Amino acid sequence: DGGITQSPKYLFRKEGQNVTLSCEQNLNHDAMYWYRQDPGQGLRLIYYSQIVNDFQKGDIAEGYSVSREKKESFPLTVTSAQKNPTAFYLCASSPTGWGEQFFGPGTRLTVL
Amino acid sequence: RKEVEQDPGPFNVPEGATVAFNCTYSNSASQSFFWYRQDCRKEPKLLMSVYSSGNEDGRFTAQLNRASQYISLLIRDSKLSDSATYLCVALGGNQAGTALIFGKGTTLSVSS
């Protein structure tokens, strides 16, 4: 089955620890994105990548880092510099980057 | 700041009712628009794309008015399964031009 997978579904982290969220797609999409959703808020863009080995900051990139070494994979690292990391993290992909985006099931991160 | 604004909701309607959601966008350069549906604690799923003057898909009709920068979603003959949060989305408007700008969503509750 083609699709976007994210792991883990739930993640708990202690303050001061870095954590990496996985995002994989087998749709052969060029563009991939990371969003964050807080309760009662719209999705906000963290990072995006339109092509392998290239990525750009979104609106709220501080405290996050990404890599795009393979077309299929776009992992997100939440660093200790992110002051309020507890949120629902959503990865998305798009065939070209100029149309619909399709989302993975999300990772719910809680900082203890 | 480029934004998408939606009716705050919630909308509580009986089965069989017709309900309309409204949305405005601030960036006149936005080229494409979408409605996504998001169930509680799940990822957003594409409901409809709105590319020109509007389009219809079964019980769902989306309209776009570029002059007024206004988008609407009409749901006819509401079903219990339509209960969800509906996200109005515009493509472009941020520094990248390729990421989606999300409204905060309008919650619909359909009751029997």
Tab-separated table of N, CA and C in Angstrom, chain B residues 7-21 75 78-80 82-86 106-112:
chain	number	residue	atom	x	y	z
B	7	ASP	N	-15.181	30.702	10.026
B	7	ASP	CA	-16.226	30.795	11.045
B	7	ASP	C	-15.766	30.036	12.286
B	8	PRO	N	-15.925	30.579	13.454
B	8	PRO	CA	-15.427	29.885	14.652
B	8	PRO	C	-16.205	28.624	14.997
B	9	GLY	N	-17.507	28.570	14.667
B	9	GLY	CA	-18.302	27.414	15.055
B	9	GLY	C	-18.447	27.342	16.573
B	10	PRO	N	-18.865	26.214	17.154
B	10	PRO	CA	-19.248	24.999	16.441
B	10	PRO	C	-20.637	25.115	15.803
B	11	PHE	N	-20.842	24.308	14.792
B	11	PHE	CA	-22.135	24.204	14.152
B	11	PHE	C	-22.789	22.910	14.620
B	12	ASN	N	-23.952	23.029	15.194
B	12	ASN	CA	-24.706	21.853	15.660
B	12	ASN	C	-25.977	21.749	14.837
B	13	VAL	N	-26.092	20.698	14.018
B	13	VAL	CA	-27.228	20.585	13.109
B	13	VAL	C	-27.833	19.190	13.204
B	14	PRO	N	-29.112	19.055	12.847
B	14	PRO	CA	-29.722	17.721	12.810
B	14	PRO	C	-29.391	17.022	11.498
B	15	GLU	N	-29.501	15.712	11.525
B	15	GLU	CA	-29.343	14.937	10.289
B	15	GLU	C	-30.264	15.490	9.206
B	16	GLY	N	-29.751	15.525	7.993
B	16	GLY	CA	-30.556	15.985	6.874
B	16	GLY	C	-30.475	17.482	6.612
B	17	ALA	N	-29.873	18.215	7.532
B	17	ALA	CA	-29.781	19.666	7.367
B	17	ALA	C	-28.728	20.037	6.322
B	18	THR	N	-28.854	21.258	5.827
B	18	THR	CA	-27.833	21.843	4.958
B	18	THR	C	-27.048	22.852	5.774
B	19	VAL	N	-25.743	22.793	5.696
B	19	VAL	CA	-24.904	23.692	6.484
B	19	VAL	C	-23.815	24.273	5.583
B	20	ALA	N	-23.475	25.524	5.841
B	20	ALA	CA	-22.461	26.204	5.033
B	20	ALA	C	-21.376	26.775	5.935
B	21	PHE	N	-20.138	26.595	5.515
B	21	PHE	CA	-18.990	27.171	6.204
B	21	PHE	C	-18.361	28.227	5.316
B	75	ILE	N	-22.616	21.712	2.695
B	75	ILE	CA	-22.889	20.290	2.881
B	75	ILE	C	-24.395	20.109	2.915
B	78	SER	N	-26.968	16.474	5.625
B	78	SER	CA	-25.915	16.105	6.584
B	78	SER	C	-26.122	14.717	7.183
B	79	LYS	N	-25.026	13.997	7.326
B	79	LYS	CA	-25.013	12.663	7.931
B	79	LYS	C	-24.276	12.727	9.270
B	80	LEU	N	-24.573	11.775	10.128
B	80	LEU	CA	-23.860	11.700	11.401
B	80	LEU	C	-22.359	11.630	11.167
B	82	ASP	N	-20.635	13.048	9.057
B	82	ASP	CA	-20.026	14.330	8.649
B	82	ASP	C	-19.460	15.087	9.848
B	83	SER	N	-19.763	14.645	11.045
B	83	SER	CA	-19.256	15.319	12.241
B	83	SER	C	-17.736	15.278	12.255
B	84	ALA	N	-17.131	16.451	12.270
B	84	ALA	CA	-15.673	16.568	12.179
B	84	ALA	C	-15.328	18.053	12.231
B	85	THR	N	-14.049	18.347	12.143
B	85	THR	CA	-13.591	19.728	11.981
B	85	THR	C	-13.178	19.930	10.535
B	86	TYR	N	-13.645	21.009	9.938
B	86	TYR	CA	-13.371	21.293	8.535
B	86	TYR	C	-12.376	22.447	8.438
B	106	THR	N	-13.462	24.734	11.551
B	106	THR	CA	-14.830	24.893	12.037
B	106	THR	C	-15.351	23.508	12.394
B	107	THR	N	-15.857	23.379	13.606
B	107	THR	CA	-16.343	22.077	14.063
B	107	THR	C	-17.819	21.905	13.731
B	108	LEU	N	-18.130	20.774	13.141
B	108	LEU	CA	-19.510	20.415	12.813
B	108	LEU	C	-19.927	19.207	13.638
B	109	SER	N	-21.077	19.312	14.262
B	109	SER	CA	-21.650	18.181	14.995
B	109	SER	C	-23.038	17.928	14.441
B	110	VAL	N	-23.239	16.740	13.876
B	110	VAL	CA	-24.529	16.356	13.320
B	110	VAL	C	-25.183	15.367	14.274
B	111	SER	N	-26.416	15.663	14.664
B	111	SER	CA	-27.099	14.815	15.644
B	111	SER	C	-28.349	14.177	15.033
B	112	SER	N	-28.731	13.061	15.595
B	112	SER	CA	-29.914	12.345	15.096
B	112	SER	C	-31.182	12.853	15.758
